[in-house]
Amino acid sequence: MPSAPLPPPEASCPLPTADYPAVTLAHGGGGTLTDRLLHTALAPLLPPVGAPALRDAADVPLPQGTTAVFTTDTYVVDPPVFPGGTIGSLAVHGTLNDLAVAGATPRALSVALVLQEGLPLDFLADIAADIRAAADAASVPIVTGDTKVVERSLSATPTLYVNTAGVGARPLDRPPPAPERIVPGDAIVLTSPIAAHGIAVMGARMHLDFGPAARSDSANLAPALLAAYEAAPGEIHCARDATRSGLGGILCELATAAGMPFRCDEPAIPVAPFAAAACEVLGLDPLFVANEGCAALLVAPTAVETVLAALRAHPATATARVIGHVDPPSLDAPAGQVALTTALGTTRVLTPPAGHQLPRIC
Amino acid sequence: MPSAPLPPPEASCPLPTADYPAVTLAHGGGGTLTDRLLHTALAPLLPPVGAPALRDAADVPLPQGTTAVFTTDTYVVDPPVFPGGTIGSLAVHGTLNDLAVAGATPRALSVALVLQEGLPLDFLADIAADIRAAADAASVPIVTGDTKVVERSLSATPTLYVNTAGVGARPLDRPPPAPERIVPGDAIVLTSPIAAHGIAVMGARMHLDFGPAARSDSANLAPALLAAYEAAPGEIHCARDATRSGLGGILCELATAAGMPFRCDEPAIPVAPFAAAACEVLGLDPLFVANEGCAALLVAPTAVETVLAALRAHPATATARVIGHVDPPSLDAPAGQVALTTALGTTRVLTPPAGHQLPRIC
């Protein structure tokens, strides 16, 4: 967590002293100070020694017979450090997952930082190291980047925002997972227990201790999802990571986009135990709490066992399971409706979330 | 320019009323309010009716025999509206230019917004329209995007940050413009007069009126640069847009990266007349004032006339001219030195800028 804002450098000096330990506006000017910032606090983001230097734009060679897939997300999570991750690892995982649910193998990442002046340089270096570690663990290079510095907010601890864009490659001969490919009978597979990320971030923000198990599920799902696509080519009709609006939010979105009703078995939906307890106490609905390492897949029924086996071989999706299925639209179950069968056997129809239960969780 | 911050919505209501005319944190939650924001203020960013909806990740088909080129930049310019452009048009032009100086034809853009709560929705809609207009004028589609909302700074007018990443295509059989390809004898071609953007933004920020000609040079240079590459294949050894640190900053960078000394003729460097006057009065050096529609090209001497003719056919680069050349390193002119011959015949050696003359100009 960043420490309290530092006082500004001596007003008598137009440039900060070399050992001033926080970000200043001058670091954002594109001169030698920007360069120094890059080679100190941001050094983890630079390519390894011997590799080509970072450029404003970089080549991303794609294999023959593939199409480029392109995504972007800005991360503004508050606080930037939370149990199970930081804004740095989250920014890498989130963008890798967006490529993976689009059926693409991640090939390159960009990192664009917006730093508030006063952000301690050692904190920035830690975040840069997290970005690098997450990208290295995924074997995806960071090929281009940008750094801007903005004025501090006088009313808050200085923070940073991280945009990661990504380029991936998808075989041209494989149809992309997409809501239009969802058909009645498809099984709804959930890769992992829900609600861990949102509750872990809320705990960090509000200084609530939910115990040592209370950690974000932030994880790179790409290896697991790509293995599942490979195991059952064309049989995963749609995939979506259950991020900002939670599993409930993305199921509502997908049912609407597909023009089909979904039916889920509520007791079959695993909730991270610490998050279930916290939601119970706090009156939150875990279905609408954000996740960062959890996806829903719409799978042809004949391929379900194959897909589950492929997913379960990966730690991030070891508990993948079927939580429901797609029905044909009917009078009882109109297109776009997501209905849950509760433990009591009654039906609960989900309403898409309006605003947020917990803001700034990604 | 955004008007003063609006009061927050009624505290008694957990969700803002439908007609509350400013961004609220709830707009960032990924629910139906995010969706409503997308379809009202941000509607200009959505694809035309009939085209596929925006996805978290989008395909970017690339022509055979090309490599993908990838870039990113976040724009934080203060104020977000200035003579000659806005943060919206600037964000599109800047990223198109980064692809163009890398030798790539822009193929797709992403737009990721960070909105401060309290930002008036009609102002946001104007910026979204600017983004759309600039992308349409360049015939480059916006294929993916993201919107986040962050708490307002209590001490400042709410603003927004715009990240644009871009994917382009470069023919595999054409060597990319790069500092390593610079050789002694190369001519230094400047596409347009310098210093307009930085001075126009400073004037807007400080409420200084530099007259009706005082406008940013923000422009899409891709058509002109691509025409020049086409006219003289392989002969443009390096290209760089002279943005944040100005023409002086990028010449120092390129000379260092190339390991060659550069020699420029100072009177040959055109300065936008209003900017020259403002720099004179304010004691700023136009060489280190930012530009957003101006690039330097390092060109094989035999191809200079061809390149100039190609550039001059485009309005944004109609006054392209040679301002200097590359020398072999020597005792008098060591590698990395940028020397100017002044109007008096004396030599001025440029020092790379440290911080900023003018922060947040892009």
PDB file of N, CA and C in Angstrom, chain B residues 251-262 327 329 333-339 349-350 352:
ATOM      1  N   LEU B 251      15.261  14.662 -31.612  1.00  0.00           N
ATOM      2  CA  LEU B 251      16.535  14.628 -32.348  1.00  0.00           C
ATOM      3  C   LEU B 251      17.651  14.107 -31.436  1.00  0.00           C
ATOM      4  N   CYS B 252      17.657  14.564 -30.163  1.00  0.00           N
ATOM      5  CA  CYS B 252      18.668  14.057 -29.225  1.00  0.00           C
ATOM      6  C   CYS B 252      18.526  12.539 -29.041  1.00  0.00           C
ATOM      7  N   GLU B 253      17.285  12.093 -28.882  1.00  0.00           N
ATOM      8  CA  GLU B 253      17.038  10.659 -28.713  1.00  0.00           C
ATOM      9  C   GLU B 253      17.524   9.853 -29.909  1.00  0.00           C
ATOM     10  N   LEU B 254      17.158  10.327 -31.118  1.00  0.00           N
ATOM     11  CA  LEU B 254      17.511   9.570 -32.324  1.00  0.00           C
ATOM     12  C   LEU B 254      19.018   9.563 -32.562  1.00  0.00           C
ATOM     13  N   ALA B 255      19.674  10.712 -32.317  1.00  0.00           N
ATOM     14  CA  ALA B 255      21.129  10.779 -32.529  1.00  0.00           C
ATOM     15  C   ALA B 255      21.834   9.815 -31.577  1.00  0.00           C
ATOM     16  N   THR B 256      21.340   9.746 -30.330  1.00  0.00           N
ATOM     17  CA  THR B 256      21.930   8.823 -29.357  1.00  0.00           C
ATOM     18  C   THR B 256      21.684   7.377 -29.766  1.00  0.00           C
ATOM     19  N   ALA B 257      20.436   7.077 -30.142  1.00  0.00           N
ATOM     20  CA  ALA B 257      20.103   5.707 -30.521  1.00  0.00           C
ATOM     21  C   ALA B 257      20.867   5.274 -31.770  1.00  0.00           C
ATOM     22  N   ALA B 258      21.071   6.212 -32.694  1.00  0.00           N
ATOM     23  CA  ALA B 258      21.768   5.878 -33.939  1.00  0.00           C
ATOM     24  C   ALA B 258      23.278   5.831 -33.733  1.00  0.00           C
ATOM     25  N   GLY B 259      23.764   6.490 -32.669  1.00  0.00           N
ATOM     26  CA  GLY B 259      25.213   6.588 -32.475  1.00  0.00           C
ATOM     27  C   GLY B 259      25.863   7.464 -33.531  1.00  0.00           C
ATOM     28  N   MET B 260      25.161   8.532 -33.942  1.00  0.00           N
ATOM     29  CA  MET B 260      25.669   9.457 -34.972  1.00  0.00           C
ATOM     30  C   MET B 260      25.432  10.884 -34.485  1.00  0.00           C
ATOM     31  N   PRO B 261      26.249  11.827 -34.927  1.00  0.00           N
ATOM     32  CA  PRO B 261      25.919  13.226 -34.664  1.00  0.00           C
ATOM     33  C   PRO B 261      24.996  13.774 -35.754  1.00  0.00           C
ATOM     34  N   PHE B 262      24.078  14.652 -35.335  1.00  0.00           N
ATOM     35  CA  PHE B 262      23.191  15.332 -36.288  1.00  0.00           C
ATOM     36  C   PHE B 262      23.627  16.795 -36.360  1.00  0.00           C
ATOM     37  N   ASP B 327      25.938  13.248 -39.742  1.00  0.00           N
ATOM     38  CA  ASP B 327      27.376  13.189 -40.013  1.00  0.00           C
ATOM     39  C   ASP B 327      27.952  11.883 -39.483  1.00  0.00           C
ATOM     40  N   PRO B 329      30.463  10.090 -36.941  1.00  0.00           N
ATOM     41  CA  PRO B 329      31.018  10.555 -35.669  1.00  0.00           C
ATOM     42  C   PRO B 329      32.472  10.996 -35.856  1.00  0.00           C
ATOM     43  N   ALA B 333      32.414  16.214 -33.645  1.00  0.00           N
ATOM     44  CA  ALA B 333      30.982  15.905 -33.589  1.00  0.00           C
ATOM     45  C   ALA B 333      30.828  14.476 -33.099  1.00  0.00           C
ATOM     46  N   PRO B 334      30.815  14.288 -31.771  1.00  0.00           N
ATOM     47  CA  PRO B 334      30.740  12.920 -31.242  1.00  0.00           C
ATOM     48  C   PRO B 334      29.356  12.300 -31.459  1.00  0.00           C
ATOM     49  N   ALA B 335      29.326  10.985 -31.394  1.00  0.00           N
ATOM     50  CA  ALA B 335      28.081  10.234 -31.552  1.00  0.00           C
ATOM     51  C   ALA B 335      27.035  10.769 -30.585  1.00  0.00           C
ATOM     52  N   GLY B 336      25.823  10.971 -31.078  1.00  0.00           N
ATOM     53  CA  GLY B 336      24.731  11.373 -30.207  1.00  0.00           C
ATOM     54  C   GLY B 336      24.563  12.874 -30.060  1.00  0.00           C
ATOM     55  N   GLN B 337      25.523  13.658 -30.608  1.00  0.00           N
ATOM     56  CA  GLN B 337      25.412  15.115 -30.461  1.00  0.00           C
ATOM     57  C   GLN B 337      24.470  15.696 -31.510  1.00  0.00           C
ATOM     58  N   VAL B 338      23.608  16.617 -31.081  1.00  0.00           N
ATOM     59  CA  VAL B 338      22.786  17.362 -32.035  1.00  0.00           C
ATOM     60  C   VAL B 338      23.256  18.807 -31.991  1.00  0.00           C
ATOM     61  N   ALA B 339      23.815  19.270 -33.102  1.00  0.00           N
ATOM     62  CA  ALA B 339      24.345  20.633 -33.166  1.00  0.00           C
ATOM     63  C   ALA B 339      23.531  21.444 -34.165  1.00  0.00           C
ATOM     64  N   VAL B 349      24.882  23.472 -29.342  1.00  0.00           N
ATOM     65  CA  VAL B 349      24.696  22.036 -29.105  1.00  0.00           C
ATOM     66  C   VAL B 349      23.476  21.853 -28.203  1.00  0.00           C
ATOM     67  N   LEU B 350      22.558  21.001 -28.630  1.00  0.00           N
ATOM     68  CA  LEU B 350      21.335  20.790 -27.850  1.00  0.00           C
ATOM     69  C   LEU B 350      21.599  19.875 -26.665  1.00  0.00           C
ATOM     70  N   PRO B 352      19.593  17.359 -24.067  1.00  0.00           N
ATOM     71  CA  PRO B 352      18.269  16.729 -23.949  1.00  0.00           C
ATOM     72  C   PRO B 352      17.500  17.359 -22.791  1.00  0.00           C
TER      73      PRO B 352
END
